[in-house]
């Protein structure tokens, strides 16, 4: 319990405050560069940052604003983008979120006006840095990865490796918080490599500390693995060696106390002499620089070492000094204060000073209540804020859906209008065709009349051949003219009919597209309902797990605590019996925890596949009143692990349903492979039921099974007969 005080120092990086001589050097360099615009703009971000961390904030903001005005006039937006990014991060540290957001927008705007990938990468780094401190981890990681992409496509400059290294360090810290140890180690190693290339002792020191922390996490998880402990020790010692070798170039002396605290904490578990050596070094350095957190941490380690030697008075004095230092710190850490109060209470109890122990314990309880109440208030506010945000998102989604719906309605109306116009045009064409046919009939009739008249003229005017011949020629010319007219008319008519046919085909195509859209919408709705049901199943599984942990494991641990609370040193005859009972209860708790963990994710399924997991499940569930048989025919374990887990859950659900509802004494689970299908049959000899009376939508168990089968794109067939038993057959595609 005492170790909580100084473990806190392991998870925070020291906040570098530049030494006064470094600040003076930067000020001189900046003054000399005032006649050289490019050199001035290069130095301005570093100088403004140094002023800001020395708490000379007005001058820092002034330097940034002056240089932003100069950079904004240049054609290349490189310097303006970097300066605005620095300003955005400073505003965020100053808790000026609105100003920070505006500066970041300006940085992005000027990054579009430059071809410098390093400047663009720095803007993305600033964006990720701000998102990290706003607890938007996913977006922050995306910004950092974008920054790395820009840096990798940038030519090498005097600042490139340092900026790329800081990005890798931020990613390492994020993945550390997410317990993604492989990614944390990957980016920590990248940070160390880039820091070495940059040849900056401050970055190299920070990289060694980062690597030491990576291996310390692994050592904490595997205390028996001394290789991890040795790696941790190696990197922390390299950090201290780097500091001692480059004292004049180091930005802060509290870096030395930071490394010494981590080393002392590491040595506490196995080498008390080295632990004392580095704890005293950390205490000496932190007292000189006045870092309250580091002073308190070093006193905490010294108190721990005093407790190991059972020197309670010395340990108490160290804890009281640590408490005084925590009170001086502008950043209060309630967990450290609670740890100190609890430690003081235990020491007073060990010394037999129960009145003082009770006083410290009451202070601990009062402090815990105040912290707990404040945490509940913070959680409530955060949940209210999250609810308001989700409600606004729901409104936006609803408006978007209504907009899409109206757009679809307008599109449909336009299509219908086009169809009506096409029908109207077709009717006009039909009417014109009928008129032309009538004209043609009239012409045919006129032609027959002319032929009859010609025949009469030939019989009546045989003597006037010349005149008749002339009239005949004139008539033929007239007939030819009509023929030409008819040919042209028919060509136009054919063209109009072709146009009408194309319009009709286009209309049919549009109607098919509408039908395809409707089918796609139905498929999307089906997928959404399936995923919703799967999520509901997961929530039910989580609820069941929570009940198992609370009712089973929680009850056993509470009983053990109650049993141990009555053991006192004055009743030695009852101690052995009480401890024996407590150990038995702890064994039961461990077994209960294994059972819950196994139900949540069977180890056999992950290591050996579905066949071993099902056989183990059948063996565990079988008893004197119930026998479960498993059969595997031509099974080659060829389906993916995700599908194996879903099939395992389906078999669990079917077996549990048979036990719960069918009162069965024998269950057969058969799995076989046939071509590209996995066949699964679960039969029981229970009471059975009438399948016609089963409502798949109202029975939660069968509904969850049906959703999982649909998710696997399989089919399910249920056969049951009263007093005979039930058989459920599933067919699931393997690929």
XYZ file of C-alpha atoms in Angstrom:
735
model
C 0.000 0.000 0.000
C 2.898 2.379 0.785
C 4.333 1.945 -2.723
C 1.409 3.862 -4.250
C 3.042 7.128 -3.196
C 6.114 6.837 -5.384
C 4.702 4.645 -8.139
C 2.878 7.835 -9.151
C 6.159 9.398 -10.157
C 6.809 6.609 -12.653
C 3.873 7.445 -14.866
C 4.517 11.163 -15.288
C 7.267 12.662 -17.390
C 9.149 15.615 -15.861
C 7.946 18.944 -17.160
C 11.141 20.511 -18.463
C 11.776 24.092 -17.320
C 14.786 25.570 -19.019
C 17.677 26.669 -16.921
C 18.280 30.434 -16.605
C 21.561 30.350 -18.517
C 19.858 28.508 -21.417
C 17.121 31.175 -21.493
C 19.742 33.954 -21.487
C 21.580 32.267 -24.341
C 18.376 32.053 -26.394
C 17.611 35.702 -25.667
C 21.056 36.753 -26.934
C 20.731 34.623 -30.067
C 17.262 36.053 -30.778
C 18.493 39.634 -30.343
C 21.391 39.055 -32.763
C 18.976 37.566 -35.325
C 16.635 40.579 -35.475
C 18.375 41.856 -38.623
C 17.994 38.466 -40.340
C 14.297 37.652 -40.893
C 14.733 33.950 -41.675
C 17.031 33.338 -38.685
C 14.656 35.311 -36.438
C 11.641 33.249 -37.551
C 13.618 30.041 -36.968
C 14.531 31.027 -33.377
C 11.164 32.567 -32.409
C 9.268 29.292 -31.627
C 12.041 27.969 -29.361
C 12.546 31.326 -27.581
C 8.782 31.866 -27.062
C 8.415 28.333 -25.669
C 11.289 28.902 -23.228
C 9.673 32.150 -22.010
C 6.330 30.396 -21.600
C 7.766 27.569 -19.461
C 9.605 30.146 -17.331
C 6.157 31.643 -16.613
C 7.037 34.793 -18.580
C 3.832 34.330 -20.554
C 3.040 37.928 -21.662
C 6.434 38.277 -23.337
C 6.082 34.779 -24.838
C 2.735 35.686 -26.435
C 4.195 39.010 -27.607
C 7.172 37.307 -29.313
C 4.822 34.879 -31.071
C 2.428 37.614 -32.233
C 5.262 39.840 -33.519
C 6.802 37.034 -35.547
C 3.410 35.789 -36.793
C 2.812 39.277 -38.247
C 6.156 39.067 -40.055
C 5.666 35.457 -41.232
C 2.128 36.135 -42.507
C 3.509 38.608 -45.072
C 5.778 36.009 -46.654
C 4.681 34.066 -49.732
C 5.626 30.746 -48.112
C 3.354 29.869 -45.148
C 5.998 27.642 -43.471
C 6.968 29.912 -40.566
C 3.429 31.209 -39.965
C 2.123 27.602 -39.736
C 4.790 26.614 -37.154
C 4.340 29.795 -35.057
C 0.553 29.424 -34.995
C 0.988 25.755 -33.961
C 3.246 26.761 -31.034
C 0.732 29.440 -30.061
C -2.115 26.887 -30.132
C -0.230 24.516 -27.784
C 0.662 27.371 -25.390
C -2.962 28.518 -25.280
C -4.028 24.934 -24.504
C -1.536 24.728 -21.610
C -2.960 28.055 -20.413
C -6.500 26.527 -20.479
C -7.601 28.938 -23.224
C -9.371 26.384 -25.390
C -11.161 28.853 -27.680
C -7.987 30.775 -28.537
C -6.131 27.464 -28.971
C -8.696 26.228 -31.503
C -8.499 29.493 -33.489
C -4.684 29.376 -33.612
C -4.756 25.749 -34.764
C -7.166 26.666 -37.595
C -4.774 29.434 -38.690
C -1.849 26.981 -38.542
C -3.725 24.592 -40.842
C -4.594 27.464 -43.208
C -0.954 28.539 -43.588
C 0.194 24.903 -43.909
C -1.784 24.819 -47.178
C 0.365 27.691 -48.473
C 3.704 25.902 -48.137
C 5.446 22.981 -49.794
C 7.369 22.229 -46.566
C 6.332 18.763 -45.371
C 8.119 19.405 -42.068
C 5.890 22.423 -41.368
C 2.780 20.433 -42.317
C 3.925 17.585 -40.079
C 4.474 19.989 -37.158
C 0.909 21.327 -37.536
C -0.427 17.750 -37.442
C 1.763 17.088 -34.364
C 0.276 20.160 -32.623
C -3.216 18.960 -33.525
C -2.519 15.495 -32.045
C -0.861 17.059 -28.963
C -3.992 19.141 -28.242
C -6.369 16.224 -28.952
C -4.388 14.032 -26.526
C -4.911 16.554 -23.733
C -8.615 16.747 -24.671
C -8.833 12.928 -24.194
C -9.636 12.359 -27.897
C -7.161 9.525 -28.254
C -8.322 8.043 -31.578
C -8.220 11.385 -33.402
C -4.879 12.205 -31.769
C -3.296 8.968 -33.051
C -4.547 9.709 -36.575
C -2.986 13.209 -36.416
C 0.348 11.854 -35.124
C 0.493 9.233 -37.890
C -0.225 11.946 -40.472
C 2.599 14.016 -38.964
C 5.004 11.069 -39.279
C 3.959 10.629 -42.915
C 4.815 14.284 -43.635
C 8.129 14.080 -41.728
C 9.195 10.943 -43.610
C 8.628 12.749 -46.933
C 10.608 15.797 -45.801
C 14.308 16.505 -46.501
C 16.608 16.299 -43.470
C 16.924 19.558 -41.495
C 18.466 20.511 -38.156
C 15.104 20.023 -36.410
C 13.535 17.112 -38.319
C 14.761 14.185 -36.170
C 13.808 15.985 -32.949
C 10.279 16.715 -34.133
C 9.851 13.186 -35.467
C 11.171 11.808 -32.159
C 8.709 13.876 -30.100
C 5.860 12.507 -32.235
C 7.037 8.929 -31.589
C 7.268 9.714 -27.856
C 3.646 10.967 -27.773
C 2.447 7.816 -29.578
C 4.395 5.645 -27.127
C 2.714 7.386 -24.169
C -0.746 6.939 -25.717
C -0.230 3.226 -26.367
C 1.109 2.865 -22.818
C -2.178 4.231 -21.450
C -4.061 1.821 -23.755
C -1.935 -1.151 -22.547
C -0.781 -1.767 -26.133
C 2.716 -2.796 -25.015
C 4.009 -3.879 -28.441
C 3.174 -0.539 -30.042
C 4.455 1.307 -26.978
C 7.805 -0.509 -27.268
C 7.950 0.078 -31.042
C 7.552 3.864 -30.791
C 9.789 4.097 -27.693
C 12.612 2.444 -29.687
C 11.950 4.804 -32.602
C 12.139 7.730 -30.173
C 15.526 6.549 -28.859
C 16.902 6.103 -32.405
C 15.710 9.547 -33.548
C 16.982 11.224 -30.364
C 20.427 9.735 -31.049
C 20.342 11.038 -34.639
C 19.305 14.494 -33.415
C 22.200 14.322 -30.892
C 20.190 16.307 -28.315
C 21.073 15.153 -24.747
C 17.659 16.212 -23.449
C 15.884 14.052 -26.027
C 18.319 11.168 -25.416
C 17.717 11.374 -21.650
C 13.944 11.389 -22.196
C 14.209 8.413 -24.605
C 16.223 6.339 -22.098
C 13.617 7.080 -19.412
C 10.847 6.108 -21.828
C 12.546 2.782 -22.617
C 13.146 2.130 -18.909
C 9.470 2.649 -18.199
C 8.494 0.230 -21.011
C 10.537 -2.601 -19.465
C 9.434 -1.665 -15.944
C 5.830 -2.255 -17.025
C 6.819 -5.699 -18.304
C 8.717 -6.424 -15.083
C 5.668 -5.410 -13.030
C 3.591 -7.950 -14.958
C 6.260 -10.676 -14.668
C 8.178 -10.060 -11.389
C 10.054 -13.341 -11.829
C 11.585 -12.216 -15.148
C 14.888 -10.647 -14.082
C 15.770 -9.869 -17.709
C 13.064 -7.188 -17.741
C 14.363 -5.822 -14.438
C 17.927 -5.672 -15.762
C 16.757 -3.858 -18.921
C 14.894 -1.334 -16.763
C 17.971 -0.754 -14.594
C 20.203 -0.437 -17.680
C 18.096 2.301 -19.336
C 17.608 4.311 -16.115
C 21.370 4.205 -15.451
C 22.042 5.319 -19.041
C 19.653 8.250 -18.495
C 21.570 9.330 -15.365
C 24.898 8.906 -17.191
C 23.599 11.089 -20.042
C 22.591 13.780 -17.529
C 25.953 13.747 -15.723
C 27.854 13.875 -19.023
C 25.851 16.847 -20.367
C 25.000 18.865 -17.226
C 25.523 22.240 -18.907
C 23.221 21.376 -21.820
C 20.392 19.831 -19.769
C 17.265 21.926 -19.631
C 16.288 21.009 -16.064
C 17.967 19.610 -12.953
C 14.749 17.893 -11.901
C 15.480 15.393 -14.690
C 18.182 13.929 -12.422
C 15.801 13.582 -9.447
C 13.190 12.070 -11.747
C 15.598 9.335 -12.910
C 16.923 8.764 -9.373
C 13.371 8.287 -8.019
C 12.598 5.676 -10.656
C 15.848 3.807 -9.964
C 15.313 3.937 -6.182
C 11.797 2.609 -6.620
C 13.135 -0.248 -8.794
C 15.871 -1.175 -6.275
C 13.426 -1.119 -3.332
C 12.288 -4.624 -4.194
C 15.696 -6.324 -4.279
C 18.624 -4.042 -3.254
C 17.902 -1.760 -0.288
C 21.431 -0.222 -0.290
C 21.151 1.037 -3.901
C 17.565 2.068 -3.222
C 18.769 4.211 -0.284
C 21.618 5.678 -2.399
C 19.336 6.885 -5.206
C 16.507 7.930 -2.876
C 18.938 10.199 -1.006
C 20.256 11.560 -4.333
C 16.693 12.304 -5.484
C 15.886 13.929 -2.124
C 18.993 16.127 -2.243
C 18.433 17.332 -5.842
C 14.687 17.882 -5.446
C 15.203 19.908 -2.231
C 17.731 22.108 -4.052
C 15.368 22.866 -6.953
C 12.189 22.927 -4.829
C 10.160 20.377 -6.832
C 7.411 19.439 -4.354
C 6.279 16.256 -6.166
C 9.825 14.890 -6.426
C 10.561 15.811 -2.779
C 7.439 13.980 -1.627
C 8.272 10.981 -3.820
C 11.824 10.698 -2.462
C 10.538 10.934 1.133
C 8.010 8.227 0.272
C 10.760 5.833 -0.875
C 12.843 6.635 2.227
C 9.786 5.883 4.368
C 9.311 2.552 2.571
C 12.936 1.616 3.272
C 12.515 2.607 6.942
C 9.423 0.383 7.159
C 11.422 -2.537 5.742
C 13.834 -2.050 8.662
C 10.845 -1.662 11.076
C 12.023 1.845 11.998
C 8.484 3.200 12.430
C 9.414 6.591 13.920
C 11.717 7.414 11.007
C 9.140 6.166 8.473
C 6.450 8.338 10.120
C 8.674 11.431 9.957
C 9.359 10.818 6.261
C 5.645 10.410 5.511
C 4.823 13.626 7.392
C 7.494 15.501 5.400
C 6.051 14.037 2.173
C 2.583 15.211 3.216
C 3.871 18.749 3.832
C 5.498 18.829 0.384
C 2.342 17.553 -1.341
C 0.480 20.437 0.320
C 2.892 22.899 -1.305
C 2.438 21.478 -4.818
C 0.178 23.519 -7.150
C -1.025 20.187 -8.641
C -2.735 18.223 -5.867
C -2.804 14.449 -6.197
C -5.451 13.022 -3.896
C -4.316 9.419 -4.351
C -0.887 10.275 -2.898
C -2.498 12.099 0.036
C -4.779 9.124 0.715
C -1.808 6.748 0.554
C 0.140 8.853 3.064
C -2.791 9.017 5.519
C -3.349 5.263 5.275
C 0.374 4.588 5.778
C 0.479 6.854 8.857
C -2.565 5.081 10.286
C -0.928 1.653 9.813
C 2.359 2.811 11.373
C 0.555 4.205 14.439
C -1.336 0.924 14.726
C 1.932 -1.053 14.552
C 3.334 1.181 17.346
C 0.270 0.522 19.504
C -0.856 4.168 19.349
C -4.456 3.341 18.448
C -5.816 6.804 19.221
C -3.440 8.389 16.714
C -4.084 5.565 14.228
C -7.829 6.221 14.513
C -7.293 9.948 13.950
C -5.280 9.301 10.770
C -7.837 6.768 9.586
C -10.685 9.256 10.109
C -8.745 11.818 8.079
C -8.272 9.149 5.407
C -12.033 8.380 5.348
C -12.991 12.089 5.212
C -10.529 12.698 2.384
C -11.710 9.604 0.517
C -15.356 10.709 0.788
C -14.572 14.186 -0.542
C -12.568 12.746 -3.468
C -15.240 10.146 -4.196
C -18.044 12.760 -4.138
C -16.043 15.012 -6.462
C -15.368 12.087 -8.837
C -19.083 11.279 -8.903
C -19.845 14.942 -9.706
C -17.205 14.979 -12.480
C -18.534 11.719 -13.924
C -22.108 13.089 -13.840
C -21.066 16.264 -15.644
C -19.101 14.284 -18.207
C -22.041 11.961 -18.834
C -24.425 14.932 -19.180
C -22.063 16.551 -21.674
C -21.750 13.274 -23.589
C -25.559 12.861 -23.591
C -26.060 16.396 -24.968
C -23.482 15.712 -27.665
C -25.115 12.411 -28.638
C -28.543 14.083 -28.668
C -27.255 16.772 -31.051
C -25.705 14.064 -33.248
C -29.033 12.207 -33.307
C -30.830 15.398 -34.373
C -28.280 15.925 -37.134
C -28.661 12.326 -38.324
C -32.467 12.687 -38.296
C -32.301 15.910 -40.321
C -29.879 14.264 -42.732
C -32.230 11.296 -43.199
C -35.198 13.617 -43.793
C -33.140 15.568 -46.327
C -32.163 12.349 -48.140
C -35.783 11.211 -48.107
C -36.990 14.479 -49.636
C -34.251 14.313 -52.264
C -35.398 10.789 -53.176
C -39.027 11.993 -53.391
C -38.035 14.893 -55.677
C -36.025 12.510 -57.864
C -39.008 10.142 -58.068
C -41.367 13.008 -58.968
C -39.011 14.099 -61.762
C -38.884 10.545 -63.094
C -42.697 10.259 -63.026
C -43.018 13.623 -64.761
C -40.595 12.490 -67.468
C -42.600 9.283 -67.881
C -45.838 11.261 -68.282
C -44.248 13.543 -70.854
C -43.054 10.472 -72.731
C -46.563 8.965 -72.699
C -47.991 12.283 -73.957
C -45.435 12.415 -76.785
C -46.239 8.818 -77.709
C -49.954 9.679 -77.901
C -49.176 12.642 -80.144
C -47.126 10.401 -82.419
C -49.981 7.876 -82.628
C -52.435 10.637 -83.495
C -50.139 12.023 -86.213
C -49.678 8.506 -87.585
C -53.431 8.039 -87.826
C -53.790 11.375 -89.662
C -51.100 10.415 -92.146
C -52.793 7.080 -92.767
C -56.061 8.908 -93.479
C -54.294 11.193 -95.941
C -52.710 8.175 -97.619
C -56.133 6.514 -97.962
C -57.529 9.659 -99.516
C -54.657 9.755 -101.954
C -55.208 6.105 -102.866
C -58.871 6.830 -103.520
C -57.965 9.825 -105.649
C -55.515 7.672 -107.575
C -58.223 5.140 -108.386
C -60.568 7.877 -109.571
C -57.856 9.228 -111.853
C -57.203 5.781 -113.303
C -60.939 5.356 -113.986
C -61.089 8.754 -115.628
C -58.037 7.889 -117.732
C -59.672 4.672 -118.914
C -62.769 6.585 -119.954
C -60.643 9.173 -121.758
C -58.743 6.423 -123.598
C -62.038 4.854 -124.848
C -63.641 8.175 -125.593
C -60.694 10.052 -127.128
C -58.825 7.533 -129.198
C -58.316 10.143 -131.850
C -56.578 12.586 -129.493
C -53.483 10.440 -128.617
C -51.101 13.343 -128.394
C -53.156 15.215 -125.792
C -53.821 12.063 -123.860
C -50.114 11.216 -123.835
C -49.296 14.688 -122.505
C -51.880 14.343 -119.755
C -50.539 10.898 -118.900
C -47.014 12.290 -118.550
C -48.276 15.086 -116.294
C -50.150 12.585 -114.126
C -47.046 10.363 -113.764
C -45.006 13.348 -112.699
C -47.619 14.118 -110.074
C -47.592 10.513 -108.875
C -43.783 10.584 -108.575
C -44.009 13.709 -106.464
C -46.422 11.947 -104.129
C -44.122 8.949 -103.922
C -41.207 11.132 -102.927
C -43.369 12.798 -100.301
C -44.501 9.418 -98.924
C -40.910 8.127 -98.727
C -39.804 11.205 -96.768
C -42.827 10.902 -94.519
C -42.086 7.227 -93.742
C -38.418 7.994 -92.967
C -39.468 10.708 -90.495
C -42.025 8.374 -88.967
C -39.421 5.606 -88.481
C -37.033 8.094 -86.811
C -39.775 9.231 -84.446
C -40.594 5.636 -83.558
C -36.907 4.930 -82.839
C -36.733 8.004 -80.605
C -39.858 6.852 -78.751
C -38.336 3.400 -78.280
C -35.116 4.852 -76.842
C -37.093 7.039 -74.433
C -39.105 4.053 -73.281
C -35.912 1.998 -72.769
C -34.435 4.860 -70.739
C -37.589 4.974 -68.611
C -37.377 1.224 -68.006
C -33.699 1.560 -66.989
C -34.535 4.320 -64.483
C -37.302 2.174 -63.019
C -34.840 -0.735 -62.636
C -32.357 1.566 -60.894
C -35.063 2.659 -58.434
C -35.873 -0.963 -57.750
C -32.170 -1.752 -57.160
C -31.915 1.182 -54.734
C -34.926 -0.108 -52.805
C -33.387 -3.593 -52.581
C -30.060 -2.137 -51.361
C -31.921 -0.135 -48.695
C -33.667 -3.289 -47.492
C -30.293 -5.087 -47.306
C -28.820 -2.229 -45.252
C -31.811 -2.296 -42.885
C -31.359 -6.054 -42.495
C -27.639 -5.628 -41.707
C -28.417 -2.904 -39.146
C -31.003 -5.080 -37.394
C -28.554 -8.020 -37.364
C -25.732 -5.938 -35.883
C -28.152 -4.436 -33.320
C -29.206 -7.896 -32.219
C -25.553 -8.984 -31.961
C -24.819 -5.960 -29.779
C -27.811 -6.816 -27.590
C -26.426 -10.336 -27.231
C -23.068 -8.930 -26.236
C -24.735 -6.677 -23.637
C -26.598 -9.701 -22.207
C -23.286 -11.609 -22.053
C -21.672 -8.658 -20.264
C -24.598 -8.479 -17.821
C -24.241 -12.186 -17.096
C -20.495 -11.756 -16.552
C -21.121 -8.817 -14.182
C -23.624 -10.889 -12.177
C -21.167 -13.810 -11.963
C -18.403 -11.514 -10.717
C -20.659 -9.716 -8.231
C -22.638 -12.696 -6.893
C -19.840 -15.277 -7.012
C -16.401 -13.701 -6.767
C -17.597 -10.594 -4.900
C -19.368 -12.639 -2.225
C -16.374 -14.929 -1.674
C -13.943 -11.999 -1.345
C -16.297 -10.116 0.987
C -16.556 -13.228 3.183
C -12.763 -13.562 3.220
C -12.388 -9.911 4.237
C -14.957 -10.368 6.986
C -13.168 -13.512 8.231
C -9.764 -11.799 8.294
C -11.076 -8.645 10.014
C -11.806 -10.670 13.184
C -8.279 -12.091 13.458
C -6.216 -10.305 16.150
C -2.738 -11.055 17.495
C -4.172 -11.543 21.033
C -6.209 -14.611 20.002
C -3.434 -16.842 18.700
C -5.482 -20.024 19.101
C -7.977 -18.825 16.457
C -5.465 -17.348 13.981
C -4.451 -20.634 12.320
C -8.055 -21.779 11.903
C -9.119 -18.341 10.557
C -6.229 -18.197 8.104
C -7.014 -21.740 6.895
C -10.653 -20.811 6.266
C -9.593 -17.612 4.484
C -7.196 -19.551 2.212
C -9.993 -21.990 1.381
C -12.289 -19.100 0.494
C -9.565 -17.496 -1.641
C -9.105 -20.824 -3.491
C -12.840 -20.855 -4.175
C -12.604 -17.252 -5.414
C -9.717 -18.175 -7.753
C -11.689 -21.136 -9.096
C -14.752 -18.917 -9.594
C -12.614 -16.343 -11.436
C -11.212 -19.088 -13.707
C -14.710 -20.299 -14.455
C -15.930 -16.818 -15.382
C -12.809 -16.122 -17.494
C -13.141 -19.494 -19.216
C -16.783 -18.802 -20.082
C -15.838 -15.397 -21.433
C -12.977 -16.595 -23.678
C -12.002 -20.303 -23.527
C -8.209 -20.733 -23.597
C -8.562 -24.094 -25.351
C -10.425 -22.435 -28.224
C -7.612 -19.930 -28.748
C -4.801 -22.492 -28.392
C -6.188 -25.735 -29.829
C -9.347 -24.832 -31.733
C -13.051 -25.545 -31.635
C -12.837 -29.342 -31.186
C -10.810 -29.183 -27.959
C -12.965 -26.333 -26.586
C -16.256 -28.218 -27.230
C -14.909 -31.425 -25.695
C -13.738 -29.501 -22.636
C -17.124 -27.752 -22.357
C -18.964 -31.082 -22.596
C -16.707 -32.611 -19.953
C -17.248 -29.698 -17.560
C -21.051 -29.624 -17.946
C -21.528 -33.427 -17.786
C -22.390 -34.924 -14.404
C -24.109 -37.982 -12.920
C -27.534 -36.775 -14.127
C -26.431 -35.450 -17.522
C -24.153 -36.961 -20.168
C -22.954 -34.944 -23.164
C -21.422 -36.765 -26.161
C -19.326 -35.009 -28.807
C -18.647 -36.332 -32.318
C -16.331 -34.752 -34.931
C -16.501 -36.204 -38.469
C -13.997 -35.084 -41.127
C -13.420 -31.930 -39.086
C -10.199 -30.156 -40.144
C -10.395 -26.953 -38.056
C -10.455 -24.892 -41.278
C -12.855 -22.121 -40.207
C -11.497 -18.836 -38.830
C -11.040 -18.270 -35.106
C -13.795 -15.591 -35.071
C -16.283 -18.066 -36.572
C -15.114 -20.785 -34.152
C -15.921 -18.492 -31.208
C -19.442 -17.768 -32.573
C -20.058 -21.516 -33.191
C -18.838 -22.208 -29.644
C -21.341 -19.628 -28.291
C -24.166 -21.189 -30.331
C -23.396 -24.664 -28.909
C -23.240 -23.182 -25.381
C -26.656 -21.554 -25.873
C -28.253 -24.738 -27.317
C -26.863 -26.955 -24.526
C -27.905 -24.471 -21.818
C -31.427 -24.241 -23.342
C -31.708 -28.060 -23.343
C -30.576 -28.273 -19.700
C -32.785 -25.406 -18.563
C -36.008 -26.083 -20.468
C -35.962 -29.716 -21.722
C -34.875 -31.500 -18.472
C -32.688 -33.752 -20.581
C -30.368 -36.530 -19.398
C -28.371 -36.970 -22.613
C -27.147 -34.508 -25.256
C -25.268 -35.264 -28.499
C -23.155 -32.585 -30.203
C -22.033 -33.587 -33.718
C -19.819 -31.471 -36.023
C -18.843 -32.507 -39.550
C -17.387 -30.910 -42.678
C -18.790 -31.495 -46.147
C -17.203 -29.677 -49.103
C -17.456 -25.992 -48.102
C -20.062 -26.475 -45.340
C -19.804 -26.997 -41.592
C -22.713 -29.160 -40.340
C -23.653 -28.831 -36.661
C -26.285 -31.025 -34.934
C -27.306 -30.725 -31.261
C -29.826 -33.394 -30.094
C -31.335 -34.094 -26.678
C -33.783 -36.633 -25.238
C -35.677 -34.041 -23.205
C -39.342 -33.120 -23.017
C -39.412 -31.465 -26.461
C -41.954 -28.909 -27.680
C -44.254 -28.086 -30.576
C -42.176 -26.173 -33.172
C -45.333 -24.504 -34.507
C -45.915 -22.839 -31.160
C -42.320 -21.493 -31.001
C -42.072 -17.766 -31.744
C -38.497 -17.159 -32.822
C -38.890 -13.428 -32.295
C -40.182 -13.733 -28.718
C -37.728 -16.388 -27.438
C -34.511 -14.616 -26.469
C -32.301 -17.718 -26.576
C -33.397 -18.911 -30.019
C -33.423 -15.306 -31.260
C -29.740 -14.844 -30.282
C -28.879 -18.174 -31.956
C -30.764 -17.192 -35.120
C -28.942 -13.822 -35.277
C -25.538 -15.509 -34.885
C -26.408 -18.042 -37.622
C -27.516 -15.203 -39.942
C -24.273 -13.370 -39.177
C -22.374 -16.499 -40.283
C -24.633 -16.668 -43.410
C -25.860 -20.100 -42.349
C -29.227 -21.878 -42.033
C -30.960 -23.431 -39.047
C -33.567 -26.241 -38.931
C -35.363 -27.217 -35.682
C -37.082 -30.591 -35.247
C -38.855 -31.374 -31.968
C -41.499 -33.766 -30.655
C -43.164 -33.716 -27.253
C -41.700 -36.261 -24.774
C -39.229 -37.454 -27.452
C -36.609 -34.693 -27.711
C -35.279 -31.885 -29.864
C -32.797 -31.757 -32.760
C -31.291 -28.500 -34.030
C -29.340 -28.713 -37.324
C -27.140 -25.843 -38.585
C -25.314 -25.460 -41.895
C -22.588 -22.781 -41.963
C -20.329 -21.862 -44.909
C -16.643 -22.404 -44.040
C -15.320 -19.522 -46.214
